Short mmCIF file of C-alpha atoms in Angstrom, two decimals:
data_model
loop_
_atom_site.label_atom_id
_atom_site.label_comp_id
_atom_site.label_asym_id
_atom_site.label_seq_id
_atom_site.Cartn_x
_atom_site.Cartn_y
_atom_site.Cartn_z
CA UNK A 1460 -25.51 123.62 -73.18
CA UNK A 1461 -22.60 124.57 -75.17
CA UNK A 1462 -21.22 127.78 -74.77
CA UNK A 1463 -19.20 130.04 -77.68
CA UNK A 1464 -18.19 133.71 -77.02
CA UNK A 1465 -16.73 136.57 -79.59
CA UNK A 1466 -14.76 139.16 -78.88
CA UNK A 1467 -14.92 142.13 -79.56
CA UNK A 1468 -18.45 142.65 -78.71
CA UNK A 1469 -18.40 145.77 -80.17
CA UNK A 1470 -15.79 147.71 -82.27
CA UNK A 1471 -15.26 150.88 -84.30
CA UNK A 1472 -12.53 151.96 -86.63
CA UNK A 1473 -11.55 154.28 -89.40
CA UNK A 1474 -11.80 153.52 -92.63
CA UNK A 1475 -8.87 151.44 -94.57
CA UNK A 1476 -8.14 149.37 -91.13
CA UNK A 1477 -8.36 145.67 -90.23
CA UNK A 1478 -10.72 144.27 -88.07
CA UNK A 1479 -9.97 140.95 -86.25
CA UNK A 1480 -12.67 139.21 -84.51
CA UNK A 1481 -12.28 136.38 -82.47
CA UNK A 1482 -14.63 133.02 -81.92
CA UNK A 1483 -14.15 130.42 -79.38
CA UNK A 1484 -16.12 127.51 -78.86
CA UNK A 1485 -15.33 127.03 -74.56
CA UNK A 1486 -16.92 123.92 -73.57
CA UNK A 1487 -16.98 122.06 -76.54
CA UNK A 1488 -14.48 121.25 -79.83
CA UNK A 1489 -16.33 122.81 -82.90
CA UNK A 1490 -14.99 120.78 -86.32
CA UNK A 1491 -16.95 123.25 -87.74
CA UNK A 1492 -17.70 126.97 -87.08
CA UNK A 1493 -19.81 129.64 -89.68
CA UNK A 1494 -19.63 132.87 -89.79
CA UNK A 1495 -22.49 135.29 -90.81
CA UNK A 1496 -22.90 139.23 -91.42
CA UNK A 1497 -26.80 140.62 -90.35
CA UNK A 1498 -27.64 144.00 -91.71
CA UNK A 1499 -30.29 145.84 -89.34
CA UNK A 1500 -33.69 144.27 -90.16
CA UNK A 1501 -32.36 141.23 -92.54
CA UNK A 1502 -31.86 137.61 -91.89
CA UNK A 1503 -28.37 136.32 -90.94
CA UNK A 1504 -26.40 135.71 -94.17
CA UNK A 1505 -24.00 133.20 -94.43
CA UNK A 1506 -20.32 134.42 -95.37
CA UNK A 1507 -18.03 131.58 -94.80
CA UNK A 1508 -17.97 127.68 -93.22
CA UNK A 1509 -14.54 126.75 -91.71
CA UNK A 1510 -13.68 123.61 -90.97
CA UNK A 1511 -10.96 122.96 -88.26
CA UNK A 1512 -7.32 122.70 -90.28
CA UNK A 1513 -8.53 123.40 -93.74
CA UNK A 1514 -9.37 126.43 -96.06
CA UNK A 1515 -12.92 128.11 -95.12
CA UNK A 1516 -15.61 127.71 -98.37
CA UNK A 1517 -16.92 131.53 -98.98
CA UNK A 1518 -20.35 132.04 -100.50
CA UNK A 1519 -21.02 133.25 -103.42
CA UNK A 1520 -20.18 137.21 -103.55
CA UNK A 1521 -18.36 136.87 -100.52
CA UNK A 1522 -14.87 138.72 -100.93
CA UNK A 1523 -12.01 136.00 -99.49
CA UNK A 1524 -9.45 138.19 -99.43
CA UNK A 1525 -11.65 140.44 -97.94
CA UNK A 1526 -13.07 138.43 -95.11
CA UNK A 1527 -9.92 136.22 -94.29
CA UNK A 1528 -11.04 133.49 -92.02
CA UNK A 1529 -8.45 131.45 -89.81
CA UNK A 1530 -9.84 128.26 -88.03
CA UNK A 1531 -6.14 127.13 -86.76
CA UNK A 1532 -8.00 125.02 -83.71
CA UNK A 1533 -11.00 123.30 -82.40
CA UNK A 1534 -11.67 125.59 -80.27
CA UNK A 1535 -11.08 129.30 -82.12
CA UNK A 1536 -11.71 130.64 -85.60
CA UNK A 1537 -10.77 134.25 -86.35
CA UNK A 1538 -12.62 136.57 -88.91
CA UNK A 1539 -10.66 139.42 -89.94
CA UNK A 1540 -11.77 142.16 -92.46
CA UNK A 1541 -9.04 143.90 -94.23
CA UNK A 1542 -9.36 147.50 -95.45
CA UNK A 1543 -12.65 148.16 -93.74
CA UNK A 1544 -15.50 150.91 -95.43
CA UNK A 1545 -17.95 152.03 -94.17
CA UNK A 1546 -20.55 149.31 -96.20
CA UNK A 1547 -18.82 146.70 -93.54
CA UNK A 1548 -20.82 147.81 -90.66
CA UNK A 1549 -22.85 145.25 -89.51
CA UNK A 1550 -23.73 142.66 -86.52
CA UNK A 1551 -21.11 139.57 -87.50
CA UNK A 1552 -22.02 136.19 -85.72
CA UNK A 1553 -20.44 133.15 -85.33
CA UNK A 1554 -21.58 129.75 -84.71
CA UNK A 1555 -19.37 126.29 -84.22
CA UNK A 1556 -21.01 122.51 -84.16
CA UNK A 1557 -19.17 119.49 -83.54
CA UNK A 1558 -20.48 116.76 -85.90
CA UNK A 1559 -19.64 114.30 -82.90
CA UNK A 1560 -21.67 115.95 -80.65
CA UNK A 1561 -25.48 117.20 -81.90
CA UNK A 1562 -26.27 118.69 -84.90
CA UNK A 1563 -27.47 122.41 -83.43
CA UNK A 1564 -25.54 125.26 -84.12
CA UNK A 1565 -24.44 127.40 -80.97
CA UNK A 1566 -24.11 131.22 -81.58
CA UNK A 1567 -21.78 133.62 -80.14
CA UNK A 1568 -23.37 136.97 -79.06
CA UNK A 1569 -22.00 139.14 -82.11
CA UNK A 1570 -19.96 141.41 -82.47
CA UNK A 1571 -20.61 145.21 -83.60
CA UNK A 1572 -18.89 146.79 -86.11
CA UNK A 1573 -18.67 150.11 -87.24
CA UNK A 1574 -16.58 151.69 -89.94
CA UNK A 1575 -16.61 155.48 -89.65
CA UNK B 320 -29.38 125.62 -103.21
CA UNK B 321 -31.82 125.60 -100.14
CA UNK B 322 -34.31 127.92 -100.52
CA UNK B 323 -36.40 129.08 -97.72
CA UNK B 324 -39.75 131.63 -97.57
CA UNK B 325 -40.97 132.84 -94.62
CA UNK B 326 -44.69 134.21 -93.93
CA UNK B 327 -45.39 136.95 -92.63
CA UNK B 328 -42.79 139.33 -92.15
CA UNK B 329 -44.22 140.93 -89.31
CA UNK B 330 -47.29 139.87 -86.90
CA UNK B 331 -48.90 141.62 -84.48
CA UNK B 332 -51.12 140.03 -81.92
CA UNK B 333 -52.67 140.79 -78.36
CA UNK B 334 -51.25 139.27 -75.06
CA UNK B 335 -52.51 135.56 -74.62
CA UNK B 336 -53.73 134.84 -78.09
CA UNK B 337 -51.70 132.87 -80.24
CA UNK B 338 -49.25 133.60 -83.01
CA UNK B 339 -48.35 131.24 -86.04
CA UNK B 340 -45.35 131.46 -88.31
CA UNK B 341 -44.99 129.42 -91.47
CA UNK B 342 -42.19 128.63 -93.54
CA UNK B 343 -41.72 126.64 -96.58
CA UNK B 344 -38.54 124.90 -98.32
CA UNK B 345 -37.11 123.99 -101.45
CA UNK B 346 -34.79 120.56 -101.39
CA UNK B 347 -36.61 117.64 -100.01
CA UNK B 348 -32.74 116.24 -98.63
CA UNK B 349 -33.42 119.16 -96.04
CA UNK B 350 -33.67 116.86 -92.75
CA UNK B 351 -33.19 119.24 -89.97
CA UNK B 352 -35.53 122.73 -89.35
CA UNK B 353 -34.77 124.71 -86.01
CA UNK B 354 -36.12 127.80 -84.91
CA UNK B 355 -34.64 130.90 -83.68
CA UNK B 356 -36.19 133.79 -81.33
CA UNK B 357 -33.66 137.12 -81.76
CA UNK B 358 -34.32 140.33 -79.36
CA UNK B 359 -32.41 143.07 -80.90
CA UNK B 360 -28.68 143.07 -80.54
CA UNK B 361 -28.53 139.70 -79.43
CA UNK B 362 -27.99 136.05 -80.65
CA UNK B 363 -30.09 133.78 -81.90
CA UNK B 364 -31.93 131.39 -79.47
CA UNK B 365 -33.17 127.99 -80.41
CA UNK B 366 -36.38 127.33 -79.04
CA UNK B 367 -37.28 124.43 -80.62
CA UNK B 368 -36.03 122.21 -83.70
CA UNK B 369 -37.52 119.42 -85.36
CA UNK B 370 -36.19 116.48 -87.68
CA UNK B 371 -38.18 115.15 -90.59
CA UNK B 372 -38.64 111.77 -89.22
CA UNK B 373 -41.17 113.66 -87.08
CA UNK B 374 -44.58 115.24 -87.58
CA UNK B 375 -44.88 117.65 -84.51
CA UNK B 376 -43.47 118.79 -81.81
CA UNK B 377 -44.07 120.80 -78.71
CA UNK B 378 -42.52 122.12 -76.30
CA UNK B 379 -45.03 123.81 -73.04
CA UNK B 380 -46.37 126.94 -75.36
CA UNK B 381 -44.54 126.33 -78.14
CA UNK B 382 -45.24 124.16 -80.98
CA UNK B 383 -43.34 123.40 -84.27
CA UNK B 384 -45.33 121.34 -87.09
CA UNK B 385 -43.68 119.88 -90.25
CA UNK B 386 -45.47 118.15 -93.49
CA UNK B 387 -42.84 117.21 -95.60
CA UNK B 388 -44.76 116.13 -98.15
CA UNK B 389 -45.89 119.80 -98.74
CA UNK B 390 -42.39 120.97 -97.70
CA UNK B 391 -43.28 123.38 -95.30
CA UNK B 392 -43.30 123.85 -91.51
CA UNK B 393 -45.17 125.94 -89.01
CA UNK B 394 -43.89 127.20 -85.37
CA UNK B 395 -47.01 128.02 -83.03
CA UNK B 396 -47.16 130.10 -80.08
CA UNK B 397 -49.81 129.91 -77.75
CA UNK B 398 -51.03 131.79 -74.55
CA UNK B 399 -48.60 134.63 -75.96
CA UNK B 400 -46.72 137.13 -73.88
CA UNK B 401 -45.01 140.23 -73.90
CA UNK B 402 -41.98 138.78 -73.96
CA UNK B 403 -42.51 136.46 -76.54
CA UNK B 404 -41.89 140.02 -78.83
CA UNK B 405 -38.92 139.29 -80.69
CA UNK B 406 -37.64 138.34 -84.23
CA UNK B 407 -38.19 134.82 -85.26
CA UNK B 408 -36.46 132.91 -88.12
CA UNK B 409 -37.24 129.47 -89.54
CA UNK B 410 -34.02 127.26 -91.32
CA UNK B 411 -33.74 124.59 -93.11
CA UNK B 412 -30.61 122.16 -93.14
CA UNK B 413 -29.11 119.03 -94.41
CA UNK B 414 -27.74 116.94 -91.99
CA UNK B 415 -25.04 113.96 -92.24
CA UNK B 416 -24.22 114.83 -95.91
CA UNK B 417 -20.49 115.66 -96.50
CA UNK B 418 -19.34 119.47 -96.37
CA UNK B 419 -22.52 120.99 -96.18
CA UNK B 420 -23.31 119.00 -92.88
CA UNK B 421 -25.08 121.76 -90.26
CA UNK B 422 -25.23 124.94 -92.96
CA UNK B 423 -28.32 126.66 -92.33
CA UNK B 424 -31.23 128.11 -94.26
CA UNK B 425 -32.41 131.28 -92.92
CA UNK B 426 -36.08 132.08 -93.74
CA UNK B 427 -36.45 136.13 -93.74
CA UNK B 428 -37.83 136.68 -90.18
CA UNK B 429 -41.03 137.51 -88.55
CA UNK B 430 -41.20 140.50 -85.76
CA UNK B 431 -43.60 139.43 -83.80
CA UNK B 432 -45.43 142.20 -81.79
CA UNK B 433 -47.40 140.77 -77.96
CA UNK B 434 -49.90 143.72 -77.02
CA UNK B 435 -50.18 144.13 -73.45
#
Protein backbone atom coordinates (compact mmCIF):
# COMPACT_ATOMS: atom_id res chain seq x y z
CA UNK A 1 0.00 0.00 0.00
CA UNK A 2 0.97 3.52 -0.16
CA UNK A 3 2.92 4.88 2.41
CA UNK A 4 2.93 8.87 3.74
CA UNK A 5 4.90 9.92 6.89
CA UNK A 6 4.87 13.47 8.98
CA UNK A 7 7.32 14.81 10.79
CA UNK A 8 7.41 15.98 13.61
CA UNK A 9 5.57 13.31 15.32
CA UNK A 10 5.32 15.21 18.17
CA UNK A 11 6.22 18.88 19.03
CA UNK A 12 5.94 21.53 21.75
CA UNK A 13 6.59 25.22 21.75
CA UNK A 14 5.96 28.48 23.48
CA UNK A 15 3.46 30.55 22.69
CA UNK A 16 3.81 33.26 19.68
CA UNK A 17 6.16 30.62 17.63
CA UNK A 18 5.79 28.87 14.27
CA UNK A 19 5.23 25.46 13.84
CA UNK A 20 6.25 23.71 10.55
CA UNK A 21 5.09 20.31 9.88
CA UNK A 22 6.10 18.31 7.18
CA UNK A 23 4.04 15.60 4.83
CA UNK A 24 5.50 13.34 2.34
CA UNK A 25 3.79 11.00 0.27
CA UNK A 26 7.10 8.16 -0.24
CA UNK A 27 5.94 5.65 -2.59
CA UNK A 28 3.51 7.36 -4.46
CA UNK A 29 2.94 11.14 -6.22
CA UNK A 30 -0.08 12.69 -4.26
CA UNK A 31 -1.84 15.55 -6.78
CA UNK A 32 -3.64 16.03 -3.86
CA UNK A 33 -2.92 16.02 -0.09
CA UNK A 34 -5.56 17.35 3.01
CA UNK A 35 -4.79 18.36 6.00
CA UNK A 36 -6.97 17.97 9.18
CA UNK A 37 -6.81 19.18 12.99
CA UNK A 38 -8.58 16.33 15.65
CA UNK A 39 -9.34 17.68 19.05
CA UNK A 40 -9.24 14.76 21.78
CA UNK A 41 -12.57 12.88 21.39
CA UNK A 42 -13.87 14.70 17.99
CA UNK A 43 -13.88 13.60 14.43
CA UNK A 44 -11.04 14.72 12.10
CA UNK A 45 -11.91 18.18 10.72
CA UNK A 46 -10.92 19.21 7.54
CA UNK A 47 -8.65 22.50 7.42
CA UNK A 48 -7.26 22.76 4.01
CA UNK A 49 -7.03 20.62 0.40
CA UNK A 50 -3.78 21.37 -1.55
CA UNK A 51 -3.37 20.55 -4.77
CA UNK A 52 0.23 20.04 -6.17
CA UNK A 53 1.43 23.72 -7.71
CA UNK A 54 -1.57 25.73 -6.81
CA UNK A 55 -3.05 27.72 -3.78
CA UNK A 56 -4.59 25.26 -0.97
CA UNK A 57 -8.76 25.93 -0.60
CA UNK A 58 -9.26 26.54 3.40
CA UNK A 59 -12.61 25.70 4.96
CA UNK A 60 -14.76 27.77 6.19
CA UNK A 61 -13.37 29.39 9.63
CA UNK A 62 -10.13 28.16 8.85
CA UNK A 63 -7.50 31.09 9.40
CA UNK A 64 -5.10 31.08 5.96
CA UNK A 65 -2.75 33.17 7.17
CA UNK A 66 -2.84 31.27 10.09
CA UNK A 67 -2.41 27.78 8.80
CA UNK A 68 -0.10 28.54 5.70
CA UNK A 69 0.00 25.47 3.60
CA UNK A 70 2.87 24.89 0.93
CA UNK A 71 2.35 21.90 -1.53
CA UNK A 72 5.59 22.94 -3.77
CA UNK A 73 5.82 18.99 -5.00
CA UNK A 74 4.17 15.72 -5.56
CA UNK A 75 5.62 14.30 -3.08
CA UNK A 76 5.62 16.99 0.14
CA UNK A 77 3.16 19.54 1.44
CA UNK A 78 4.13 21.59 4.50
CA UNK A 79 1.62 22.96 7.18
CA UNK A 80 2.96 25.65 9.16
CA UNK A 81 1.10 27.54 12.00
CA UNK A 82 2.26 30.99 12.65
CA UNK A 83 2.02 32.62 16.08
CA UNK A 84 0.94 29.49 17.88
CA UNK A 85 -1.62 29.69 21.35
CA UNK A 86 -2.28 27.53 23.27
CA UNK A 87 -6.08 26.75 21.48
CA UNK A 88 -3.66 25.17 18.57
CA UNK A 89 -2.93 22.07 20.41
CA UNK A 90 -4.18 19.31 18.73
CA UNK A 91 -3.39 15.88 16.72
CA UNK A 92 -2.86 17.44 12.90
CA UNK A 93 -3.07 14.70 10.10
CA UNK A 94 -2.35 14.60 6.73
CA UNK A 95 -3.50 12.57 3.93
CA UNK A 96 -2.36 12.69 -0.03
CA UNK A 97 -4.32 10.68 -3.05
CA UNK A 98 -3.26 10.58 -6.47
CA UNK A 99 -6.37 10.84 -8.72
CA UNK A 100 -4.32 8.49 -11.18
CA UNK A 101 -3.91 5.99 -8.85
CA UNK A 102 -7.19 4.89 -6.45
CA UNK A 103 -9.42 7.02 -4.93
CA UNK A 104 -8.48 6.13 -0.96
CA UNK A 105 -6.93 8.56 1.06
CA UNK A 106 -3.58 7.43 2.84
CA UNK A 107 -2.90 9.06 6.30
CA UNK A 108 0.25 10.03 7.86
CA UNK A 109 0.56 9.09 11.59
CA UNK A 110 -0.01 12.76 13.04
CA UNK A 111 1.72 14.86 14.48
CA UNK A 112 1.33 16.27 18.22
CA UNK A 113 1.25 19.61 19.02
CA UNK A 114 1.39 21.43 22.02
CA UNK A 115 1.43 25.13 22.69
CA UNK A 116 2.44 25.86 26.28
CA UNK B 1 -22.27 20.53 1.79
CA UNK B 2 -21.98 16.73 2.73
CA UNK B 3 -23.50 16.08 5.73
CA UNK B 4 -22.87 12.99 7.65
CA UNK B 5 -24.60 11.47 11.17
CA UNK B 6 -23.25 8.82 12.86
CA UNK B 7 -25.15 6.37 15.42
CA UNK B 8 -24.18 5.66 18.29
CA UNK B 9 -21.48 7.51 19.68
CA UNK B 10 -20.26 4.92 21.80
CA UNK B 11 -21.09 0.96 21.93
CA UNK B 12 -20.25 -1.39 24.23
CA UNK B 13 -20.48 -5.07 23.59
CA UNK B 14 -19.06 -8.49 24.99
CA UNK B 15 -16.18 -10.47 23.23
CA UNK B 16 -17.61 -12.51 20.18
CA UNK B 17 -20.95 -10.85 19.75
CA UNK B 18 -21.36 -8.50 17.12
CA UNK B 19 -21.29 -4.74 16.86
CA UNK B 20 -23.18 -2.52 14.20
CA UNK B 21 -22.49 1.07 13.30
CA UNK B 22 -24.79 3.13 11.12
CA UNK B 23 -24.33 6.20 9.34
CA UNK B 24 -26.46 8.25 7.18
CA UNK B 25 -25.72 11.06 4.40
CA UNK B 26 -26.98 14.05 2.92
CA UNK B 27 -26.04 14.56 -1.07
CA UNK B 28 -27.07 11.67 -3.17
CA UNK B 29 -23.69 12.66 -5.71
CA UNK B 30 -21.82 11.06 -2.61
CA UNK B 31 -20.32 7.86 -4.54
CA UNK B 32 -17.60 6.69 -2.33
CA UNK B 33 -18.09 5.68 1.76
CA UNK B 34 -14.90 4.15 3.52
CA UNK B 35 -14.45 3.28 6.94
CA UNK B 36 -11.89 4.06 9.42
CA UNK B 37 -10.80 2.09 12.76
CA UNK B 38 -8.55 4.82 15.04
CA UNK B 39 -6.71 3.43 18.39
CA UNK B 40 -5.77 6.46 20.26
CA UNK B 41 -2.87 8.49 19.04
CA UNK B 42 -2.76 6.88 15.87
CA UNK B 43 -3.99 7.21 12.19
CA UNK B 44 -6.82 6.26 10.69
CA UNK B 45 -7.05 2.71 9.17
CA UNK B 46 -9.31 1.79 6.34
CA UNK B 47 -10.84 -1.37 6.85
CA UNK B 48 -13.17 -1.49 4.34
CA UNK B 49 -14.82 1.01 1.69
CA UNK B 50 -17.60 0.63 -0.51
CA UNK B 51 -18.84 2.43 -3.83
CA UNK B 52 -22.49 3.04 -4.55
CA UNK B 53 -22.65 0.87 -7.51
CA UNK B 54 -22.62 -1.80 -4.80
CA UNK B 55 -25.04 -3.12 -2.20
CA UNK B 56 -22.67 -4.99 0.32
CA UNK B 57 -19.63 -5.84 1.05
CA UNK B 58 -17.56 -8.01 3.28
CA UNK B 59 -14.55 -8.52 4.12
CA UNK B 60 -13.81 -12.07 6.69
CA UNK B 61 -15.62 -10.37 9.98
CA UNK B 62 -16.29 -7.32 8.67
CA UNK B 63 -19.16 -6.19 6.73
CA UNK B 64 -20.15 -2.75 5.22
CA UNK B 65 -23.91 -2.40 3.82
CA UNK B 66 -25.14 0.60 1.75
CA UNK B 67 -28.96 1.48 0.57
CA UNK B 68 -28.69 4.43 -1.29
CA UNK B 69 -31.99 4.88 -1.78
CA UNK B 70 -32.38 5.56 2.03
CA UNK B 71 -28.93 7.23 2.00
CA UNK B 72 -27.43 5.51 4.68
CA UNK B 73 -24.84 2.79 5.31
CA UNK B 74 -24.04 0.30 8.01
CA UNK B 75 -20.44 -1.31 8.94
CA UNK B 76 -20.93 -4.76 10.85
CA UNK B 77 -18.63 -6.53 13.00
CA UNK B 78 -19.01 -9.95 13.82
CA UNK B 79 -17.34 -12.61 16.13
CA UNK B 80 -15.92 -9.34 17.94
CA UNK B 81 -12.64 -9.10 19.76
CA UNK B 82 -10.75 -7.25 22.11
CA UNK B 83 -8.94 -5.71 19.73
CA UNK B 84 -11.54 -4.69 17.60
CA UNK B 85 -11.84 -1.70 20.65
CA UNK B 86 -11.11 1.33 18.88
CA UNK B 87 -12.76 4.52 17.40
CA UNK B 88 -14.61 4.06 14.22
CA UNK B 89 -15.70 6.77 11.71
CA UNK B 90 -17.95 6.47 8.67
CA UNK B 91 -17.32 9.22 5.43
CA UNK B 92 -18.90 10.05 2.74
CA UNK B 93 -17.22 11.38 -0.59
CA UNK B 94 -17.68 12.45 -4.09
CA UNK B 95 -15.56 10.96 -6.41
CA UNK B 96 -14.45 12.05 -10.12
CA UNK B 97 -16.12 15.52 -9.75
CA UNK B 98 -13.66 18.46 -10.23
CA UNK B 99 -11.91 20.04 -7.03
CA UNK B 100 -13.72 18.33 -4.53
CA UNK B 101 -12.53 14.88 -5.98
CA UNK B 102 -11.45 12.53 -2.68
CA UNK B 103 -12.65 15.26 0.24
CA UNK B 104 -14.06 13.33 2.92
CA UNK B 105 -17.10 13.35 5.17
CA UNK B 106 -16.36 12.42 8.61
CA UNK B 107 -19.35 10.99 10.55
CA UNK B 108 -18.72 11.78 14.48
CA UNK B 109 -17.21 8.42 15.63
CA UNK B 110 -18.24 5.44 17.55
CA UNK B 111 -15.84 4.02 20.55
CA UNK B 112 -16.49 0.80 20.44
CA UNK B 113 -15.85 -1.11 23.74
CA UNK B 114 -15.03 -5.54 23.23
CA UNK B 115 -15.55 -7.04 26.88
CA UNK B 116 -13.28 -9.77 27.52
Amino acid sequence: GAVVSQHPSRVICKSGTSVKIECRSLDFQATTMFWYRQFPKQSLMLMATSNEGSKATYEQGVEKDKFLINHASLTLSTLTVTSAHPEDSSFYICSAADRGFRIEQFFGPGTRLTVL
Amino acid sequence: GENVEQHPSTLSVQEGDSAVIKCTYSDSASNYFPWYKQELGKRPQLIIDIRSNVGEKKDQRIAVTLNKTAKHFSLHITETQPEDSAVYFCAASITGRGSTLGRLYFGRGTQLTVWP
